[in-house]
Every structure is written in structure tokens, then in C-alpha cells.
CSV table of C-alpha atoms and ligand atoms in Angstrom, one decimal:
chain,number,residue,atom,x,y,z
A,8,UNK,CA,-54.8,100.1,66.9
A,9,UNK,CA,-58.2,99.6,67.8
A,10,UNK,CA,-61.6,101.5,66.8
A,11,UNK,CA,-61.6,104.5,69.2
A,12,UNK,CA,-65.6,103.1,69.4
A,13,UNK,CA,-65.7,99.7,69.3
A,14,UNK,CA,-63.5,96.7,69.5
A,15,UNK,CA,-63.0,96.9,66.0
A,16,UNK,CA,-59.3,97.1,64.1
A,17,UNK,CA,-59.2,100.4,62.8
A,18,UNK,CA,-58.7,101.5,59.4
A,19,UNK,CA,-57.9,105.0,59.7
A,20,UNK,CA,-56.6,107.7,62.5
A,21,UNK,CA,-58.2,111.3,61.6
A,22,UNK,CA,-55.0,113.4,63.3
A,23,UNK,CA,-56.8,116.8,64.0
A,24,UNK,CA,-59.3,114.4,66.3
A,25,UNK,CA,-57.4,111.8,67.8
A,26,UNK,CA,-59.9,109.2,66.7
A,27,UNK,CA,-59.2,105.9,65.4
A,28,UNK,CA,-62.6,104.5,63.8
A,29,UNK,CA,-63.3,101.2,62.2
A,30,UNK,CA,-65.0,100.9,58.7
A,31,UNK,CA,-68.3,100.8,60.0
A,32,UNK,CA,-67.5,103.3,62.1
A,33,UNK,CA,-65.2,105.6,59.5
A,34,UNK,CA,-68.4,105.1,57.2
A,35,UNK,CA,-70.9,106.1,59.5
A,36,UNK,CA,-69.3,109.0,60.5
A,37,UNK,CA,-69.1,110.2,56.8
A,38,UNK,CA,-72.5,109.3,56.2
A,39,UNK,CA,-73.5,111.7,59.4
A,40,UNK,CA,-71.5,114.7,57.8
A,41,UNK,CA,-72.8,114.6,54.7
A,42,UNK,CA,-76.8,114.2,55.8
A,43,UNK,CA,-75.4,117.5,58.3
A,44,UNK,CA,-74.5,119.5,55.5
A,45,UNK,CA,-77.9,118.3,53.5
A,46,UNK,CA,-80.0,119.0,56.1
A,47,UNK,CA,-78.4,122.2,57.7
A,48,UNK,CA,-77.8,123.9,54.6
A,49,UNK,CA,-81.2,122.7,53.0
A,50,UNK,CA,-79.3,121.5,49.9
A,51,UNK,CA,-82.4,119.1,49.3
A,52,UNK,CA,-85.7,119.4,50.6
A,53,UNK,CA,-89.6,117.9,49.6
A,54,UNK,CA,-90.2,117.9,46.1
A,55,UNK,CA,-87.1,118.2,44.8
A,56,UNK,CA,-85.2,116.8,41.3
A,57,UNK,CA,-81.9,116.2,42.5
A,58,UNK,CA,-79.7,115.3,38.9
A,59,UNK,CA,-75.9,113.9,40.5
A,60,UNK,CA,-73.1,115.3,37.0
A,61,UNK,CA,-71.4,111.6,37.9
A,62,UNK,CA,-68.2,111.7,36.3
A,63,UNK,CA,-67.5,107.9,37.2
A,64,UNK,CA,-64.5,109.3,39.8
A,65,UNK,CA,-64.6,108.9,43.2
A,66,UNK,CA,-66.4,112.2,45.0
A,67,UNK,CA,-69.5,111.7,42.2
A,68,UNK,CA,-69.5,107.5,43.0
A,69,UNK,CA,-69.9,108.5,46.8
A,70,UNK,CA,-71.9,111.5,46.1
A,71,UNK,CA,-74.6,109.2,44.2
A,72,UNK,CA,-73.9,105.9,46.7
A,73,UNK,CA,-74.9,108.6,49.9
A,74,UNK,CA,-77.8,110.4,47.9
A,75,UNK,CA,-78.9,107.2,47.0
A,76,UNK,CA,-79.1,105.9,50.4
A,77,UNK,CA,-80.6,108.4,52.1
A,78,UNK,CA,-83.3,109.4,49.9
A,79,UNK,CA,-84.0,105.6,48.0
A,80,UNK,CA,-87.5,105.5,50.2
A,81,UNK,CA,-88.3,108.5,49.8
A,82,UNK,CA,-91.0,109.2,47.3
A,83,UNK,CA,-91.1,113.0,47.5
A,84,UNK,CA,-87.4,113.5,46.3
A,85,UNK,CA,-86.4,112.3,42.6
A,86,UNK,CA,-82.5,111.7,41.9
A,87,UNK,CA,-81.3,111.0,38.4
A,88,UNK,CA,-77.2,111.7,36.8
A,89,UNK,CA,-76.0,113.0,34.0
A,90,UNK,CA,-73.2,111.8,32.6
A,91,UNK,CA,-70.9,113.8,30.2
A,92,UNK,CA,-68.4,111.7,28.1
A,93,UNK,CA,-65.5,114.9,26.9
A,94,UNK,CA,-63.9,112.1,24.6
A,95,UNK,CA,-60.9,111.5,26.5
A,96,UNK,CA,-59.8,108.1,25.2
A,97,UNK,CA,-58.6,105.2,28.0
A,98,UNK,CA,-60.2,107.4,30.4
A,99,UNK,CA,-63.6,108.5,30.6
A,100,UNK,CA,-64.5,106.1,28.4
A,101,UNK,CA,-63.9,103.9,31.3
A,102,UNK,CA,-65.5,105.4,33.7
A,103,UNK,CA,-68.1,106.2,31.8
A,104,UNK,CA,-68.6,102.6,32.1
A,105,UNK,CA,-68.0,102.0,35.7
A,106,UNK,CA,-70.9,104.8,35.5
A,107,UNK,CA,-73.6,102.9,33.9
A,108,UNK,CA,-73.2,99.7,35.5
A,109,UNK,CA,-73.4,101.6,39.1
A,110,UNK,CA,-76.3,103.0,38.3
A,111,UNK,CA,-78.0,100.3,36.7
A,112,UNK,CA,-77.3,98.5,39.8
A,113,UNK,CA,-78.6,101.1,42.0
A,114,UNK,CA,-82.1,101.3,39.8
A,115,UNK,CA,-81.0,105.0,39.2
A,116,UNK,CA,-82.2,106.7,35.8
A,117,UNK,CA,-79.4,108.3,33.7
A,118,UNK,CA,-79.0,110.5,30.9
A,119,UNK,CA,-75.0,110.4,29.0
A,120,UNK,CA,-74.8,113.6,26.8
A,121,UNK,CA,-71.2,113.3,24.4
A,122,UNK,CA,-69.4,116.8,23.5
A,123,UNK,CA,-68.8,114.8,20.7
A,124,UNK,CA,-72.8,114.7,19.6
A,125,UNK,CA,-73.6,118.2,21.3
A,126,UNK,CA,-70.6,120.1,19.9
A,127,UNK,CA,-69.4,117.8,17.1
A,128,UNK,CA,-65.9,116.8,19.0
A,129,UNK,CA,-64.2,115.6,21.0
A,130,UNK,CA,-61.3,116.5,24.4
A,131,UNK,CA,-58.5,114.3,22.1
A,132,UNK,CA,-59.4,116.5,18.9
A,133,UNK,CA,-59.1,119.7,20.9
A,134,UNK,CA,-55.7,118.4,22.2
A,135,UNK,CA,-54.6,117.7,18.7
A,136,UNK,CA,-55.5,121.2,17.9
A,137,UNK,CA,-54.7,123.6,20.6
A,138,UNK,CA,-51.4,124.0,22.1
A,139,UNK,CA,-52.4,124.0,25.9
A,140,UNK,CA,-55.7,125.6,27.7
A,141,UNK,CA,-58.0,122.5,26.4
A,142,UNK,CA,-58.2,121.3,30.0
A,143,UNK,CA,-60.0,124.6,30.9
A,144,UNK,CA,-61.9,124.4,27.7
A,145,UNK,CA,-63.4,121.3,28.8
A,146,UNK,CA,-64.3,122.2,32.3
A,147,UNK,CA,-66.4,125.2,30.2
A,148,UNK,CA,-68.0,122.6,27.9
A,149,UNK,CA,-68.7,120.4,30.7
A,150,UNK,CA,-70.5,122.7,33.2
A,151,UNK,CA,-72.7,124.6,30.2
A,152,UNK,CA,-73.3,121.5,29.2
A,153,UNK,CA,-74.3,120.2,32.8
A,154,UNK,CA,-76.7,123.0,33.4
A,155,UNK,CA,-78.0,122.8,30.5
A,156,UNK,CA,-79.6,119.3,30.6
A,157,UNK,CA,-80.2,119.3,34.6
A,158,UNK,CA,-82.5,122.1,33.1
A,159,UNK,CA,-84.2,120.4,30.3
A,160,UNK,CA,-84.7,117.3,32.6
A,161,UNK,CA,-86.3,119.2,34.6
A,162,UNK,CA,-84.2,119.3,37.5
A,163,UNK,CA,-83.9,121.6,40.8
A,164,UNK,CA,-80.5,120.9,41.7
A,165,UNK,CA,-77.2,119.9,39.8
A,166,UNK,CA,-74.9,117.5,42.7
A,167,UNK,CA,-71.7,117.7,42.3
A,168,UNK,CA,-68.6,115.6,43.8
A,169,UNK,CA,-66.8,118.7,45.3
A,170,UNK,CA,-64.6,117.8,48.7
A,171,UNK,CA,-63.2,120.0,50.8
A,172,UNK,CA,-59.8,119.8,49.0
A,173,UNK,CA,-61.6,120.7,45.8
A,174,UNK,CA,-63.1,124.3,48.1
A,175,UNK,CA,-59.9,125.2,49.7
A,176,UNK,CA,-57.7,124.4,46.7
A,177,UNK,CA,-60.4,126.9,44.9
A,178,UNK,CA,-59.9,129.7,47.8
A,179,UNK,CA,-56.8,130.0,47.4
A,180,UNK,CA,-56.3,130.1,43.9
A,181,UNK,CA,-59.0,133.2,44.2
A,182,UNK,CA,-56.7,134.8,46.4
A,183,UNK,CA,-53.5,134.1,44.2
A,184,UNK,CA,-55.0,135.5,41.0
A,185,UNK,CA,-56.7,138.3,42.8
A,186,UNK,CA,-60.2,137.1,42.0
A,187,UNK,CA,-62.2,137.3,45.1
A,188,UNK,CA,-65.3,137.7,43.5
A,189,UNK,CA,-65.0,134.1,42.8
A,190,UNK,CA,-65.9,133.2,46.7
A,191,UNK,CA,-69.5,133.6,46.0
A,192,UNK,CA,-68.9,129.5,44.5
A,193,UNK,CA,-68.0,128.5,47.5
A,194,UNK,CA,-69.8,126.9,50.3
A,195,UNK,CA,-72.4,124.1,50.0
A,196,UNK,CA,-74.8,125.9,47.8
A,197,UNK,CA,-73.8,129.2,46.4
A,198,UNK,CA,-75.5,131.5,45.5
A,199,UNK,CA,-75.0,132.9,41.9
A,200,UNK,CA,-76.4,135.4,40.0
A,201,UNK,CA,-80.8,134.5,39.6
A,202,UNK,CA,-81.1,133.8,36.6
A,203,UNK,CA,-84.2,131.5,35.2
A,204,UNK,CA,-81.8,129.6,33.6
A,205,UNK,CA,-79.4,128.6,36.5
A,206,UNK,CA,-80.3,125.3,38.2
A,207,UNK,CA,-78.9,125.7,42.1
A,208,UNK,CA,-75.4,123.7,42.4
A,209,UNK,CA,-75.2,121.5,45.8
A,210,UNK,CA,-72.3,119.8,47.0
A,211,UNK,CA,-72.8,117.1,49.4
A,212,UNK,CA,-69.5,116.4,49.9
A,213,UNK,CA,-68.2,119.7,51.1
A,214,UNK,CA,-67.0,118.9,54.4
A,215,UNK,CA,-65.2,115.7,53.4
A,216,UNK,CA,-61.7,115.7,52.6
A,217,UNK,CA,-60.2,114.3,49.7
A,218,UNK,CA,-57.9,111.5,51.6
A,219,UNK,CA,-61.8,111.1,53.3
A,220,UNK,CA,-63.5,110.6,50.2
A,221,UNK,CA,-61.5,108.0,48.6
A,222,UNK,CA,-61.4,106.1,51.8
A,223,UNK,CA,-64.6,105.9,52.0
A,224,UNK,CA,-65.3,104.8,48.0
A,225,UNK,CA,-62.8,102.0,49.1
A,226,UNK,CA,-64.1,100.8,52.2
A,227,UNK,CA,-67.4,100.8,50.8
A,228,UNK,CA,-66.8,99.2,47.3
A,229,UNK,CA,-68.2,101.7,45.9
A,230,UNK,CA,-66.9,101.3,41.8
A,231,UNK,CA,-65.1,104.2,40.4
A,232,UNK,CA,-62.1,105.2,38.1
A,233,UNK,CA,-58.8,105.1,39.9
A,234,UNK,CA,-57.1,107.1,36.9
A,235,UNK,CA,-56.3,110.4,37.1
A,236,UNK,CA,-56.7,112.6,33.9
A,237,UNK,CA,-54.5,112.4,31.3
A,238,UNK,CA,-54.7,116.5,30.9
A,239,UNK,CA,-54.8,117.4,33.9
A,240,UNK,CA,-51.4,118.7,34.2
A,241,UNK,CA,-52.5,121.3,31.9
A,242,UNK,CA,-53.5,123.8,35.0
A,243,UNK,CA,-49.8,123.9,37.0
A,244,UNK,CA,-51.5,126.2,39.7
A,245,UNK,CA,-53.9,124.1,40.8
A,246,UNK,CA,-51.1,120.8,40.7
A,247,UNK,CA,-48.9,123.0,42.9
A,248,UNK,CA,-52.1,124.8,45.5
A,249,UNK,CA,-52.6,121.4,46.1
A,250,UNK,CA,-49.3,120.4,47.3
A,251,UNK,CA,-48.8,123.1,49.5
A,252,UNK,CA,-52.1,122.8,51.0
A,253,UNK,CA,-51.4,118.8,51.8
A,254,UNK,CA,-47.7,119.9,53.2
A,255,UNK,CA,-49.7,122.4,55.4
A,256,UNK,CA,-52.5,120.2,56.9
A,257,UNK,CA,-49.5,117.3,57.3
A,258,UNK,CA,-48.2,119.8,60.0
A,259,UNK,CA,-51.5,121.1,60.9
A,260,UNK,CA,-54.0,119.0,61.3
A,261,UNK,CA,-57.9,120.6,60.3
A,262,UNK,CA,-56.2,123.2,58.1
A,263,UNK,CA,-58.0,123.0,55.7
A,264,UNK,CA,-61.2,123.5,57.6
A,265,UNK,CA,-60.1,126.3,59.3
A,266,UNK,CA,-59.1,127.3,55.7
A,267,UNK,CA,-62.6,127.0,54.1
A,268,UNK,CA,-64.5,128.2,57.2
A,269,UNK,CA,-62.1,131.7,56.8
A,270,UNK,CA,-64.0,131.8,53.4
A,271,UNK,CA,-67.4,131.4,54.8
A,272,UNK,CA,-67.4,133.8,56.5
A,273,UNK,CA,-65.8,136.5,53.8
A,274,UNK,CA,-68.5,135.7,51.6
A,275,UNK,CA,-71.4,137.3,52.6
A,276,UNK,CA,-69.7,140.7,52.0
A,277,UNK,CA,-68.5,139.1,48.9
A,278,UNK,CA,-72.3,138.1,47.8
A,279,UNK,CA,-73.5,141.3,48.2
A,280,UNK,CA,-71.6,143.2,45.7
A,281,UNK,CA,-71.8,140.3,43.2
A,282,UNK,CA,-75.9,140.6,43.5
A,283,UNK,CA,-75.4,143.9,41.8
A,284,UNK,CA,-73.9,142.4,38.5
A,285,UNK,CA,-76.4,141.7,36.2
A,286,UNK,CA,-76.5,138.7,34.2
A,287,UNK,CA,-78.1,138.3,30.5
A,288,UNK,CA,-78.7,135.4,28.1
A,289,UNK,CA,-76.1,134.8,25.2
A,290,UNK,CA,-77.3,136.0,22.1
A,291,UNK,CA,-76.6,133.5,20.7
A,292,UNK,CA,-77.7,130.4,22.7
A,293,UNK,CA,-79.9,131.6,24.8
A,294,UNK,CA,-77.3,130.8,27.9
A,295,UNK,CA,-77.1,132.1,31.2
A,296,UNK,CA,-73.7,135.3,30.5
A,297,UNK,CA,-72.9,138.4,30.9
A,298,UNK,CA,-71.8,139.6,27.8
A,299,UNK,CA,-73.8,139.6,24.9
A,300,UNK,CA,-72.3,136.3,23.2
A,301,UNK,CA,-71.5,133.7,26.4
A,302,UNK,CA,-67.9,132.0,26.5
A,303,UNK,CA,-68.8,128.6,25.0
A,304,UNK,CA,-70.6,130.6,21.8
A,305,UNK,CA,-67.6,132.5,21.2
A,306,UNK,CA,-65.2,129.6,22.2
A,307,UNK,CA,-67.3,127.3,19.5
A,308,UNK,CA,-67.1,130.4,17.0
A,309,UNK,CA,-63.0,130.0,17.4
A,310,UNK,CA,-62.5,126.1,16.6
B,429,LIG,FE1,-61.5,117.8,31.4
B,429,LIG,FE2,-59.4,118.8,32.6
B,429,LIG,FE3,-61.2,116.9,34.1
B,429,LIG,FE4,-59.7,116.7,32.5
B,429,LIG,S1,-59.4,117.4,34.4
B,429,LIG,S2,-62.2,116.1,32.2
B,429,LIG,S3,-59.6,117.9,30.4
B,429,LIG,S4,-61.6,119.1,33.1
B,430,LIG,ZN1,-65.6,100.7,65.5
């Protein structure tokens, strides 16, 4: 098959569009989509200090590569990298190594923080101690640390690697769990309740499906950790939701985009309701919390 835009060999057929892409045109197309997501939603503006949450996986590595390419010659925007080492032997240690060498290659300032140093234990320790639930605990602690460290590093934005599939899974799971208020978290720049200690989250890859994100990393020889986290089986609902969405997309190509757009249309109504809720600060650690004691401090006191 030939590329639909030049005589070169195609590496990808986008079914919902009916176009074939060679490596060059595929790369250009993804770059254009990400630029559009960043530009039209004003994700990054003059004077921003953008901290990229880099796990070493394909999505956050693409964010690193793309944002660096977009802003490396722009002196009014600073890109820095935060990597969290949760302590998962044979998985995260390898990803952190890849992340370090990639940041060095791109000349980016990187800050690595570990669960061991910050909380006194690793996720491996947790898995020995707890029967289940360590994946959720790990995610909670990582989000807490990312926000805290980004703020301490004076970042104005925190960029994550969430792709279209992640967003669709969250949308569907929130519906299935009756947790519609959580829809405020979807979209390229979720408007969470204002709190001086929250760093604004941005998701530059929100319009890129997971399979295209993976191909983009391969085509552009971006180093990433290809392995799945050994603990990710811990969340069966997400796994089943992923399979279900992929099956739907097989028979109705492009359906992930329409699900995402539907949720974006509902979101403003939910945001209004959400704004009325109050968020204060945790009495123990001072981080944002809707309860007197935040979830992380509560958890740490029980471990
Ligand atoms: Fe942590 Fe779960 Fe992610 Fe593994 S899959 S790194 S346990 S949040
Ligand atoms: Zn081409």
C-alpha cells in the first residue's frame, strides 16, 4: 500500500478516515493534532513552566519528545521533567533508566523522586503487605507526589501522557460506577476545584488513540518501557472496559472519538455543580483535600 499523500510505502491505515500514512506523514499528522490540542485549548502559554510527568512509558515519552520539539527554541517556555520511582523491581527501575538517558539526550532538566525516600516504602513492599488494592494506592500516592513536587519546582502546568483510550476508559468507568462528578477530570485541561496548591494538569495527547501513540514512538525511535506493570492486573474493571472499547472500535471505527466528544458536551453542566463543592487543606500535610485529613495521610497512618 502507498501513502495517501506521497508515493512512499504506507505504515498505517487509519480506518475511520480511510487514509494510508507513510512514516513521515504519520509523524506530521500526529504532531499537527497535538499542536492543535495544545494551541486551541491554550494548554501552554507564554511564561509557563511545564513539568512533564515522565514514567518512561510510551505516552509520556511522546509528550516529552513532542513538547520539547515544539518549545525547545522558545525562551518564554520552560520544560522540565518529573519522574516518580514507585519501587517496582524489574519494571520501574528499567523505565527510570530509559527516562534518564532520554532526558539527557534531549538536554532536559529532570527531577527523580522515589516512594522509598518520600514515604519510606516501595510498591513492592506494599504488595507483600497488602492482599490487594496496591495499584490504586500506588496511583493515589503518585498523583499526590506529582502535584506536590511540581508545585515545589514552581511549575505552572503538569503535563501527563493520558491518551484518547485512557480518557474513554475513564468516561465509561465513571458511568458504570455512577460517579459522574468525576467527568470533570476529562478533557485536555481538567478544571478541578480551585486551590492554590493544585498545579493545573494538561493532557497534550488527549486526541491520540493508544495504538497511534505506540506507533508514533516506534516510528520516531523514541525509547520507552514496553512492559506492562506487573501489578496492573489489579484493576479488572479498567481491563474489561479497555477490551470492550477496543471491540466496539473494531466494528465502528472512530467510536472512541464520539464517546470522548459526548463526555466533553456533558462536562460543562457537571463542572457547574462541582464548583459548588468546597476543597480545603489537609490538617496533617497541608495538601488540597475535601476532608479534614487527606486520603494519603489517612492511608499512611494505617500502613
Ligand atoms: Fe502503580 Fe498500578 Fe501503575 Fe503499576 S499499574 S505503576 S501499580 S498505578
Ligand atoms: Zn507520505
